[in-house]
Amino acid sequence: QTVVTQEPSFSVSPGGTVTLTCGLSSGSVSTRHYPSWYQQTPGQAPRTLIYSTDSRSSGVPDRFSGSILGNKAALTITGAQADDESDYYCVLYLGSGSVVFGGGTKLTVL
Amino acid sequence: EVQLVQSGAEVKKPGESLRISCKGTGYSFTSYWISWVRQTPGKGLEWMGRIDPSDSYSPSFQGHVTISADKSISTAYLQWSSLQASDSATYYCARQTYNYYYLDVWGKGTTVTVSS
């Protein structure tokens, strides 16, 4: 079974930069996995941030960026703000229309 | 405006049946897949599967639930014939593109509580 790994938690100072990663239990993440990233605050539906590795969804500020770093997908937040404190999930495409979520990263801004 | 409108919260007993819905508005319903995503309290998001509303094709859907769609009313459904306590969760429907395979529009979620 494919397992997508994310850091369980991360903290960043206001105005700082943080990079969250998304890996595979076996193998490397590539653009062929069409990595996407989602932000979720408690009690709310997820919000789409990044798709196809590095494309920002409509309305997403440019301080959110996606990339491949080494063998993982990455989400970088530049100039972190208090309201960036959320859970962040990556999703990887496995083929045949199937996707899998990572376990999520709880980001604290303090 | 593109929206996915989900049905309201449900409280059921174990063994009961249930169908929750997700109506797409503001776009061509058959031009995108619909995915269902589950979230148990305090836990992460879990992709359950997807359906193509144009032909109701739904490969390898997880668990003991059934997914269906009625393209005539732009609505997808998630259905249980016999609920279990472990089915208690919030269920999100999301529009999934079949070019970049991501979930671009989300419903607000339907919370299902199964308790005796």
CSV table of C-alpha atoms in Angstrom, one decimal, chain B residues 22-96:
chain,number,residue,atom,x,y,z
B,22,CYS,CA,-23.6,16.4,-3.4
B,23,LYS,CA,-25.1,18.7,-6.1
B,24,GLY,CA,-22.8,20.5,-8.5
B,25,THR,CA,-23.9,24.0,-9.7
B,26,GLY,CA,-22.4,26.5,-12.0
B,27,TYR,CA,-20.5,24.1,-14.3
B,28,SER,CA,-21.0,21.1,-16.6
B,29,PHE,CA,-21.4,18.3,-14.1
B,30,THR,CA,-20.3,15.6,-16.5
B,31,SER,CA,-17.0,17.4,-17.4
B,32,TYR,CA,-15.4,16.5,-14.1
B,33,TRP,CA,-15.2,13.6,-11.7
B,34,ILE,CA,-16.6,13.8,-8.2
B,35,SER,CA,-14.4,12.4,-5.4
B,36,TRP,CA,-15.4,11.7,-1.9
B,37,VAL,CA,-13.1,12.4,1.1
B,38,ARG,CA,-13.6,11.2,4.6
B,39,GLN,CA,-12.4,12.9,7.8
B,40,THR,CA,-12.8,11.4,11.2
B,41,PRO,CA,-12.8,13.7,14.2
B,42,GLY,CA,-9.3,15.0,14.9
B,43,LYS,CA,-7.8,13.0,12.0
B,44,GLY,CA,-6.6,13.6,8.5
B,45,LEU,CA,-8.2,13.5,5.2
B,46,GLU,CA,-8.7,10.2,3.4
B,47,TRP,CA,-9.7,9.8,-0.3
B,48,MET,CA,-12.4,7.2,-0.6
B,49,GLY,CA,-12.8,7.1,-4.4
B,50,ARG,CA,-14.3,8.9,-7.3
B,51,ILE,CA,-17.1,8.7,-9.9
B,52,ASP,CA,-17.3,9.9,-13.4
B,53,PRO,CA,-20.8,11.4,-13.6
B,54,SER,CA,-20.9,11.1,-17.4
B,55,ASP,CA,-21.1,7.3,-17.2
B,56,SER,CA,-21.2,6.6,-13.5
B,57,TYR,CA,-18.0,4.7,-13.7
B,58,SER,CA,-16.4,4.3,-10.3
B,59,PRO,CA,-13.3,2.2,-10.0
B,60,SER,CA,-12.2,0.5,-6.8
B,61,PHE,CA,-14.3,2.4,-4.3
B,62,GLN,CA,-13.2,1.9,-0.7
B,63,GLY,CA,-15.1,0.2,2.1
B,64,HIS,CA,-18.7,-0.9,2.3
B,65,VAL,CA,-20.2,2.3,0.8
B,66,THR,CA,-21.7,2.8,-2.7
B,67,ILE,CA,-21.2,5.8,-4.8
B,68,SER,CA,-23.6,6.8,-7.5
B,69,ALA,CA,-24.5,9.8,-9.6
B,70,ASP,CA,-27.5,11.2,-11.4
B,71,LYS,CA,-26.3,13.4,-14.2
B,72,SER,CA,-29.8,14.6,-15.0
B,73,ILE,CA,-29.9,16.5,-11.7
B,74,SER,CA,-26.1,17.1,-11.3
B,75,THR,CA,-25.9,15.1,-8.1
B,76,ALA,CA,-23.6,12.5,-6.7
B,77,TYR,CA,-24.4,10.3,-3.8
B,78,LEU,CA,-22.7,8.3,-1.1
B,79,GLN,CA,-24.8,5.4,0.3
B,80,TRP,CA,-24.6,2.9,3.1
B,81,SER,CA,-26.9,0.0,3.5
B,82,SER,CA,-25.9,-0.8,7.1
B,83,LEU,CA,-24.1,1.9,9.0
B,84,GLN,CA,-21.4,1.1,11.6
B,85,ALA,CA,-20.2,3.3,14.4
B,86,SER,CA,-16.9,3.6,12.6
B,87,ASP,CA,-18.7,5.4,9.7
B,88,SER,CA,-19.0,8.4,12.0
B,89,ALA,CA,-17.1,11.1,10.1
B,90,THR,CA,-17.4,14.2,8.0
B,91,TYR,CA,-17.6,13.4,4.3
B,92,TYR,CA,-16.6,16.0,1.7
B,93,CYS,CA,-17.3,15.8,-1.9
B,94,ALA,CA,-14.8,17.5,-4.2
B,95,ARG,CA,-14.6,18.1,-7.9
B,96,GLN,CA,-11.7,16.3,-9.4
